PDB file of C-alpha atoms in Angstrom:
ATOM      1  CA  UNK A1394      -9.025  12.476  23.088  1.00  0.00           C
ATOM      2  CA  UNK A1395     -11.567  11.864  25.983  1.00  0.00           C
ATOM      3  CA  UNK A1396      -9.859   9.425  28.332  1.00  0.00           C
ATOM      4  CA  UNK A1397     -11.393   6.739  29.927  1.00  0.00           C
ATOM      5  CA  UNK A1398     -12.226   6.934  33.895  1.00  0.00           C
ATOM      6  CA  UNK A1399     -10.781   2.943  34.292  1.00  0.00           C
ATOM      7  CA  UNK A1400      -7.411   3.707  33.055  1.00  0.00           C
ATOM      8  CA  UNK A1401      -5.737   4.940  35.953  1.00  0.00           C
ATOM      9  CA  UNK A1402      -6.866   1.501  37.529  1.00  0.00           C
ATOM     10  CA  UNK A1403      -4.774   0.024  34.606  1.00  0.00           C
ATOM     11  CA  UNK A1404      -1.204   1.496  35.322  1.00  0.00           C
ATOM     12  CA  UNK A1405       0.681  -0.540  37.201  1.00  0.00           C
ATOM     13  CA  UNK A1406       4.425  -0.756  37.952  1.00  0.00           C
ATOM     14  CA  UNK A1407       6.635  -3.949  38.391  1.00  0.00           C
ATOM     15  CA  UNK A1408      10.412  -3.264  38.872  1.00  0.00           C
ATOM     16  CA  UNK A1409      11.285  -0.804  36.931  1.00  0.00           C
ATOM     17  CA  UNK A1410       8.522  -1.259  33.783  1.00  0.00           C
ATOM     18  CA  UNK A1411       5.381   0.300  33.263  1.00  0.00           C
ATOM     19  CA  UNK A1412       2.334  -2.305  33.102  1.00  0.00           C
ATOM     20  CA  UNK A1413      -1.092  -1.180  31.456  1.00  0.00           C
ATOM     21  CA  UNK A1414      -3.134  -4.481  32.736  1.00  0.00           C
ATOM     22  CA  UNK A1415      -6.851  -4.786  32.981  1.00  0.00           C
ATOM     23  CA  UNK A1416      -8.310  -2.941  35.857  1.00  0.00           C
ATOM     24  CA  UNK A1417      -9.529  -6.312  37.635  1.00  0.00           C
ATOM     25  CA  UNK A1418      -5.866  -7.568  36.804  1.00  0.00           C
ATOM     26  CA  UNK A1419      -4.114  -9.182  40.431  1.00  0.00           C
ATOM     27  CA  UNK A1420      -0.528  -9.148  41.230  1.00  0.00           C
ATOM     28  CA  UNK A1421      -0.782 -13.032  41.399  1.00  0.00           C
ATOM     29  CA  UNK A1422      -1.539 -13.694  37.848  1.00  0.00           C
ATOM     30  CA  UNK A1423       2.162 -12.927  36.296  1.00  0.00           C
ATOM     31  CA  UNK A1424       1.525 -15.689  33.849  1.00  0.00           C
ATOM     32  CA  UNK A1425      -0.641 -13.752  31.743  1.00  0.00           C
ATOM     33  CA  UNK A1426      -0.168 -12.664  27.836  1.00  0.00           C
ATOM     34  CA  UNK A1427       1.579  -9.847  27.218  1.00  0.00           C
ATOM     35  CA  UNK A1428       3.339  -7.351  24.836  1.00  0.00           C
ATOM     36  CA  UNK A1429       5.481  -4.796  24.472  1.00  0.00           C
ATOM     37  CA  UNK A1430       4.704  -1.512  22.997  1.00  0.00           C
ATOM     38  CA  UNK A1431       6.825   1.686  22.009  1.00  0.00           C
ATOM     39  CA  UNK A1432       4.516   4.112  23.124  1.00  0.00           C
ATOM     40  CA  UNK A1433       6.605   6.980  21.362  1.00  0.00           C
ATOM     41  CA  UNK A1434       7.144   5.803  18.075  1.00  0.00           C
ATOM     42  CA  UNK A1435       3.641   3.345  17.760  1.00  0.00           C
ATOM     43  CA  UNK A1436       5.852   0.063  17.659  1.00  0.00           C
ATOM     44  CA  UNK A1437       5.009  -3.289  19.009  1.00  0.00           C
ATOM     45  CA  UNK A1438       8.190  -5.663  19.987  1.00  0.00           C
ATOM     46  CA  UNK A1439       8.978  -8.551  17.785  1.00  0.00           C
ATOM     47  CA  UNK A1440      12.447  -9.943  19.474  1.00  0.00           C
ATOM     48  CA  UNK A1441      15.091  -8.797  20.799  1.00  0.00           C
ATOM     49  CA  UNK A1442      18.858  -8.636  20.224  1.00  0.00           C
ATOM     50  CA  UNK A1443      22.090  -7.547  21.897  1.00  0.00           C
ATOM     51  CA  UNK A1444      24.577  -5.021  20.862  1.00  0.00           C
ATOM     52  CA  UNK A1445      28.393  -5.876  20.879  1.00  0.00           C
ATOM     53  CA  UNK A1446      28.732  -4.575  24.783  1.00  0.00           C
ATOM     54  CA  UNK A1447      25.766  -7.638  25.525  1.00  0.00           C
ATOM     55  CA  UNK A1448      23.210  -4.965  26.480  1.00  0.00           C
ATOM     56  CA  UNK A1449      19.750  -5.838  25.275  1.00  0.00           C
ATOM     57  CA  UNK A1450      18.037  -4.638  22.375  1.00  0.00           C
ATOM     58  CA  UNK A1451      13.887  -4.670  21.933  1.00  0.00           C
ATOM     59  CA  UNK A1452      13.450  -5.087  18.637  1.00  0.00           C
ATOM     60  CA  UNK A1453       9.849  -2.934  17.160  1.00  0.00           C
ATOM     61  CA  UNK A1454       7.619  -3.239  14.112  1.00  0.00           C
ATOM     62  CA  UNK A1455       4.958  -0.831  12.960  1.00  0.00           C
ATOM     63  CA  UNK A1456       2.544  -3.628  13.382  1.00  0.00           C
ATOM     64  CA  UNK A1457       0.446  -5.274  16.257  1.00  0.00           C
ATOM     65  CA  UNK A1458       0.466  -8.733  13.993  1.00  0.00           C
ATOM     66  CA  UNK A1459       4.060  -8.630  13.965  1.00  0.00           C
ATOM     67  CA  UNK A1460       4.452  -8.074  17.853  1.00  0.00           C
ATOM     68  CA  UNK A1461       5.166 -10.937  20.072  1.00  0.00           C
ATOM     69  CA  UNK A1462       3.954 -12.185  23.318  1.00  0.00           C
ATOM     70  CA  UNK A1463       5.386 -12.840  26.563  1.00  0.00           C
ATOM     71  CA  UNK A1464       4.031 -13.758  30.411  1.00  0.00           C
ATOM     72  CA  UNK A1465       3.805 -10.389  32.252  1.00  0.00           C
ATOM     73  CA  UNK A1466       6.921 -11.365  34.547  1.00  0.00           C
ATOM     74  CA  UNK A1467       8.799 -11.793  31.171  1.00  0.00           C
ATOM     75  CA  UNK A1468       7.968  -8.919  29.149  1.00  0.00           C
ATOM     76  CA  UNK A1469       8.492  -6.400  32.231  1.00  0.00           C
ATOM     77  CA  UNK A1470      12.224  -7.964  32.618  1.00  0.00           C
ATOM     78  CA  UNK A1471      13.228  -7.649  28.836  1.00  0.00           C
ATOM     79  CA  UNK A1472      11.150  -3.925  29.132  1.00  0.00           C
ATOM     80  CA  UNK A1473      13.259  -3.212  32.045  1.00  0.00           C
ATOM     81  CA  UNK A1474      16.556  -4.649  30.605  1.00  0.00           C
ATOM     82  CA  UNK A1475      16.662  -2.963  27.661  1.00  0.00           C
ATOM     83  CA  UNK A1476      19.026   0.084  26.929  1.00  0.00           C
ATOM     84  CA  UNK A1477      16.135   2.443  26.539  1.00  0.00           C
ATOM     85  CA  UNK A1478      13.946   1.522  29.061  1.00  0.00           C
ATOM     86  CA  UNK A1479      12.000   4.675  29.258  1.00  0.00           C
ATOM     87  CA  UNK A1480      10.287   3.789  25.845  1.00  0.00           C
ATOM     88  CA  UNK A1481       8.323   0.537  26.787  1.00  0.00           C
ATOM     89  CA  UNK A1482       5.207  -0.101  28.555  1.00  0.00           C
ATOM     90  CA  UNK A1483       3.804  -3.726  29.174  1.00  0.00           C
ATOM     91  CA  UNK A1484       0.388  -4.027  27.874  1.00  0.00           C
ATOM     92  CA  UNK A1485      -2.079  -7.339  28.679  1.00  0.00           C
ATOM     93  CA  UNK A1486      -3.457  -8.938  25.728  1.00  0.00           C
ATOM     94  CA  UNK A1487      -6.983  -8.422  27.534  1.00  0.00           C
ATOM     95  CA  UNK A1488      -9.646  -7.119  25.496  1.00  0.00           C
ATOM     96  CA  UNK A1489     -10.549  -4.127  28.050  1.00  0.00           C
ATOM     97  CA  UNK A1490      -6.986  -3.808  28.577  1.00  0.00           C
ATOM     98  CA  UNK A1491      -7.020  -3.083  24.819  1.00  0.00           C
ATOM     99  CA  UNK A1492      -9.688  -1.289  24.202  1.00  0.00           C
ATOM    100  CA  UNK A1493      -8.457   1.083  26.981  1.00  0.00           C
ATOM    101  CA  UNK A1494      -4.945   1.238  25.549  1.00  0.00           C
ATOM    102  CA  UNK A1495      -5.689   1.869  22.301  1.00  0.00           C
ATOM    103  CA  UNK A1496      -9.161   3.573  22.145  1.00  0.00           C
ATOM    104  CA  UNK A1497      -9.685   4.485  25.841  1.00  0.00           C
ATOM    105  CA  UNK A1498      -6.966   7.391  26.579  1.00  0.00           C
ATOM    106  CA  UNK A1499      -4.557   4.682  27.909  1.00  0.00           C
ATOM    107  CA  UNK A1500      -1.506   5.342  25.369  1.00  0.00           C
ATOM    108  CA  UNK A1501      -2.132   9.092  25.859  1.00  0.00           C
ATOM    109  CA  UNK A1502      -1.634   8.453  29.719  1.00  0.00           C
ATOM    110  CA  UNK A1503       1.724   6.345  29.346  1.00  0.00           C
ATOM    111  CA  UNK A1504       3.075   8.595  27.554  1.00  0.00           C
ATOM    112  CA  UNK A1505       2.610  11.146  29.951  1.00  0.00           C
ATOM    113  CA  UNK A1506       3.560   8.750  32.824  1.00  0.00           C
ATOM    114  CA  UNK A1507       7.050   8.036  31.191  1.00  0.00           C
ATOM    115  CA  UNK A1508       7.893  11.541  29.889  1.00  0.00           C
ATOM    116  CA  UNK A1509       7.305  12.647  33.297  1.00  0.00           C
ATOM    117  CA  UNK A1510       9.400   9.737  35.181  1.00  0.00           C
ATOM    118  CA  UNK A1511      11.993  10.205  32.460  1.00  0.00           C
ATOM    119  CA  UNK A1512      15.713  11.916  32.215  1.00  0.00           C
ATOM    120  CA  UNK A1513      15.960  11.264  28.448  1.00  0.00           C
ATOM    121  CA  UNK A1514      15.389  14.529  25.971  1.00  0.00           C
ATOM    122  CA  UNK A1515      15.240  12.729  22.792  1.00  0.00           C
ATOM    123  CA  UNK A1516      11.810  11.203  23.974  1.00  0.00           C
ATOM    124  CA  UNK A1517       9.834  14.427  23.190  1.00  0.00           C
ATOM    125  CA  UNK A1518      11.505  14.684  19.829  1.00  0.00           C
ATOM    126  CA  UNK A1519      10.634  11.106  18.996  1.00  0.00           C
ATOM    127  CA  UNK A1520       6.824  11.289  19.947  1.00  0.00           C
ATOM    128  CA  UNK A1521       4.512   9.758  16.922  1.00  0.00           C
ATOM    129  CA  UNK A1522       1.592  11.685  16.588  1.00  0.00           C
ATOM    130  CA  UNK A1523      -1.275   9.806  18.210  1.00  0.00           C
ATOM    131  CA  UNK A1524      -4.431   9.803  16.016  1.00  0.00           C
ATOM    132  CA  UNK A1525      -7.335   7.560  14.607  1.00  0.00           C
ATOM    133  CA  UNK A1526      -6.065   7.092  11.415  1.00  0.00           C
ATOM    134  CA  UNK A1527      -2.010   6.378  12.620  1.00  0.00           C
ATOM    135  CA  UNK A1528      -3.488   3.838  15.474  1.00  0.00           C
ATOM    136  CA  UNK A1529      -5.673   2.229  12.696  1.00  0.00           C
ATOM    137  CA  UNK A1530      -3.047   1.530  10.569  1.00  0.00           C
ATOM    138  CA  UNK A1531      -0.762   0.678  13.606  1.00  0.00           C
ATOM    139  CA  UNK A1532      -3.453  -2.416  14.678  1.00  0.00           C
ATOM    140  CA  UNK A1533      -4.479  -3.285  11.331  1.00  0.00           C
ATOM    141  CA  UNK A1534      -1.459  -2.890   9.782  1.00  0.00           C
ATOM    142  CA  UNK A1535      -2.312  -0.933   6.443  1.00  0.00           C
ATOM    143  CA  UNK A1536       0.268   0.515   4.282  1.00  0.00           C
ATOM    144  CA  UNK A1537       0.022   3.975   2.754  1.00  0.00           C
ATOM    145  CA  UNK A1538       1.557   3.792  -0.398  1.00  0.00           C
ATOM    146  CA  UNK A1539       4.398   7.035  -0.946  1.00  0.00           C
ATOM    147  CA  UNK A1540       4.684   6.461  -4.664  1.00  0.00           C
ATOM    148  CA  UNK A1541       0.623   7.318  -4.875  1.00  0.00           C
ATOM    149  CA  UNK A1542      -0.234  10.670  -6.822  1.00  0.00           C
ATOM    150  CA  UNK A1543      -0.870  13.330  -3.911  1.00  0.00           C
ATOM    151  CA  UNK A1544      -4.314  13.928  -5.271  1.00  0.00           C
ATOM    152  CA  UNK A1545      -5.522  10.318  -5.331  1.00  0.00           C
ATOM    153  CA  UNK A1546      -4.328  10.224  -1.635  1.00  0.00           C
ATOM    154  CA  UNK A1547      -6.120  13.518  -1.092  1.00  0.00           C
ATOM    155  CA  UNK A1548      -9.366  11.963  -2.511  1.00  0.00           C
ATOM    156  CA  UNK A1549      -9.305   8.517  -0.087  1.00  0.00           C
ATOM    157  CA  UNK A1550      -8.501  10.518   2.625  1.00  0.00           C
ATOM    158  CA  UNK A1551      -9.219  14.019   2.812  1.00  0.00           C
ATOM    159  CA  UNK A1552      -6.765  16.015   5.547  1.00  0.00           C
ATOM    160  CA  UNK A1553      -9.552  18.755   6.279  1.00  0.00           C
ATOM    161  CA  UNK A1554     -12.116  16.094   6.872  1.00  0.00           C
ATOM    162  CA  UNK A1555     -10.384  13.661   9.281  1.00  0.00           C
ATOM    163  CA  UNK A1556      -8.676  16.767  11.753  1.00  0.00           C
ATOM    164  CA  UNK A1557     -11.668  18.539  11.770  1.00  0.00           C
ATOM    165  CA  UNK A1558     -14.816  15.892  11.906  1.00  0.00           C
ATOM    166  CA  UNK A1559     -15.027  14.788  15.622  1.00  0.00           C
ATOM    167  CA  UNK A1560     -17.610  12.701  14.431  1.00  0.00           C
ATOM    168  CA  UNK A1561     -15.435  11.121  12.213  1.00  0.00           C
ATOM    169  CA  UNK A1562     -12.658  10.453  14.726  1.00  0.00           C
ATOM    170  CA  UNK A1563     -15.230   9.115  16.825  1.00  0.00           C
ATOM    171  CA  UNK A1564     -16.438   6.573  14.644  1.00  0.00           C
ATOM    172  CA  UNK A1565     -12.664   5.739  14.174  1.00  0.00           C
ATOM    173  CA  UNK A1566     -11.486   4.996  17.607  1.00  0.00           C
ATOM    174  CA  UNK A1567     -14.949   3.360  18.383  1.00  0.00           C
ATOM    175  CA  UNK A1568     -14.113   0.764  14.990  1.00  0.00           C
ATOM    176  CA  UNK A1569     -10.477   0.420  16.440  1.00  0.00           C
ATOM    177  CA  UNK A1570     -11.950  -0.869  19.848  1.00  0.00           C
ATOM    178  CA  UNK A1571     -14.570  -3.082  18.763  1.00  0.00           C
ATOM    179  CA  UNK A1572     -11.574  -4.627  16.164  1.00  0.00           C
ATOM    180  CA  UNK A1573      -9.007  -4.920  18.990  1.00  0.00           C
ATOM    181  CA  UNK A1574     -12.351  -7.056  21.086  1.00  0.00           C
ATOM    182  CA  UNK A1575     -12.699  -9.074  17.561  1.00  0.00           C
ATOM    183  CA  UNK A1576      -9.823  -9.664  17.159  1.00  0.00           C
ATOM    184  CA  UNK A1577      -8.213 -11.065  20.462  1.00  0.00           C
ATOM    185  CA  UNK A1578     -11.496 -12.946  21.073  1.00  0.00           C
ATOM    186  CA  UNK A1579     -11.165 -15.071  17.784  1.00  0.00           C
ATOM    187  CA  UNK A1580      -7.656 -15.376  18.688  1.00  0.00           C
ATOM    188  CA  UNK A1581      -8.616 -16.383  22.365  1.00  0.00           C
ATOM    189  CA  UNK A1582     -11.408 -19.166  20.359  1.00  0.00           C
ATOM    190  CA  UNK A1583      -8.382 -20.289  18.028  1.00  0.00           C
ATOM    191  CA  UNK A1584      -6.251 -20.953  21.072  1.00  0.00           C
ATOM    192  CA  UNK A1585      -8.982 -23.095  22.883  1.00  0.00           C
ATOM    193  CA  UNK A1586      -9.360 -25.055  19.860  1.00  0.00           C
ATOM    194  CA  UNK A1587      -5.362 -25.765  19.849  1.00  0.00           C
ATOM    195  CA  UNK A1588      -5.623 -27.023  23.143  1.00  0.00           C
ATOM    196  CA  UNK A1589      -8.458 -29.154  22.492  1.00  0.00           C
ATOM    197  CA  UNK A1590      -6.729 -30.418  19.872  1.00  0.00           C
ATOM    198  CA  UNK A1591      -3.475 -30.955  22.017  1.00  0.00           C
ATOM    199  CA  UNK A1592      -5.205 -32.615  24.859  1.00  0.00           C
ATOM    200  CA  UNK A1593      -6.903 -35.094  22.304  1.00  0.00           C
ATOM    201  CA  UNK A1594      -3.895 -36.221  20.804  1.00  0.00           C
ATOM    202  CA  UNK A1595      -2.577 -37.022  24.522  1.00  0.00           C
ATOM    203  CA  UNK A1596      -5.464 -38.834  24.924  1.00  0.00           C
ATOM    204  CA  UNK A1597      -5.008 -40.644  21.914  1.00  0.00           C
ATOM    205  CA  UNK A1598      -1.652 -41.376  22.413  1.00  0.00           C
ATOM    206  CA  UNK A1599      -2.211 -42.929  26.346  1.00  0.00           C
ATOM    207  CA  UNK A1600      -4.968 -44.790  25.127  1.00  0.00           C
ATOM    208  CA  UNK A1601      -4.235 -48.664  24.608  1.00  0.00           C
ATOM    209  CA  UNK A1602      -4.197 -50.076  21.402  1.00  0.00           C
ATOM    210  CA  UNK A1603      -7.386 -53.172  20.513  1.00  0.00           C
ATOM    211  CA  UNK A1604      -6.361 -56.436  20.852  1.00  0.00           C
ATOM    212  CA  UNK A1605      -6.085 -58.100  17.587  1.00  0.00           C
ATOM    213  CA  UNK A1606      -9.029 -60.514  16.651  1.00  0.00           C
ATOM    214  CA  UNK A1607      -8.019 -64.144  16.368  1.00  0.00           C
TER     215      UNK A1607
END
């Protein structure tokens, strides 16, 4: 796919992890949302775990709902920490961060970076094809039922007419960026309203109780 001429502003590195931050992102602001994505296998990290030796374990779901954020400075130290660190890149929950990631070549270009920074083998063998329809289902977290009769699937979703309509695929990744804007700015408007809400009850709480009238 056409890549984007902002995301090689985007790539950053802190430590040892790869960052994908919006291009006006500073070094200052380490405080910022963040999550963790398997770039190879189209996975967003839920939790983590740790195997009987104590090493760290990233957990991964097949779903951006399902992933979990941290502050930049956190998410690059479990990224870094974790056995397989070559599979992880930090991306800013930023909607041009996003919108580059997923619909602007960005994913395309960490996987490059990694598989080229890399001594692992089994990365190339683990790659997840990277198209419209996979990232779709990856943000919006649609299930494709295997128990389906092949020609019903055939008829929602035709094989010859999604790999061979650019058109089509263009129309997809434009949808998936204007969803990934949607959707982190309601989620940006739901968070002001819980801290509205927060800051209220503080207020309520400091404020004096009324005399009683005698």
């Amino acid at each position: 796919m056409h890549e984007n001429q902002l995301v090689k502003d985007c790539l950053r590195r802190h430590g040892g992890a790869l960052l994908f931050m919006a291009p006006e992102w500073s070094e200052t602001e380490r405080a910022v949302p963040c999550q963790i994505v398997d770039v190879f296998a189209l996975q967003v990290v839920t939790g983590f775990t740790r195997d009987p030796q104590g090493k760290l374990l990233l957990e991964a779901h097949p779903s951006v709902a399902a992933g979990r954020s941290w502050s930049m400075a956190k998410a690059a130290q479990l990224a870094q920490l974790d056995a397989r660190p070559e599979r992880w890149v930090v991306l800013q929950r930023n909607n041009r961060a996003w919108g580059l990631f997923w619909a602007g070549g960005g994913l395309h270009r960490c996987r490059q970076e990694l598989l080229e920074t890399s001594q692992s083998p089994a990365l190339s063998s683990a790659i997840v094809p990277v198209t419209p329809e996979a990232v779709l289902r990856l943000v919006l977290n649609l299930e494709t039922s295997d128990t389906a009769p092949a020609k019903a699937r055939q008829a929602v979703v035709p094989p010859a007419v999604v790999g061979g309509s650019g058109v089509l695929q263009a129309v997809l990744w434009t949808s998936l960026a204007w969803l990934a804007v949607l959707g982190l700015t309601a989620a940006g408007f739901l968070g002001v309203l819980r801290e509205q809400d927060r800051k209220l009850e503080l207020l309520l709480e400091r404020t004096p109780a009324p005399a009683a009238i005698r």
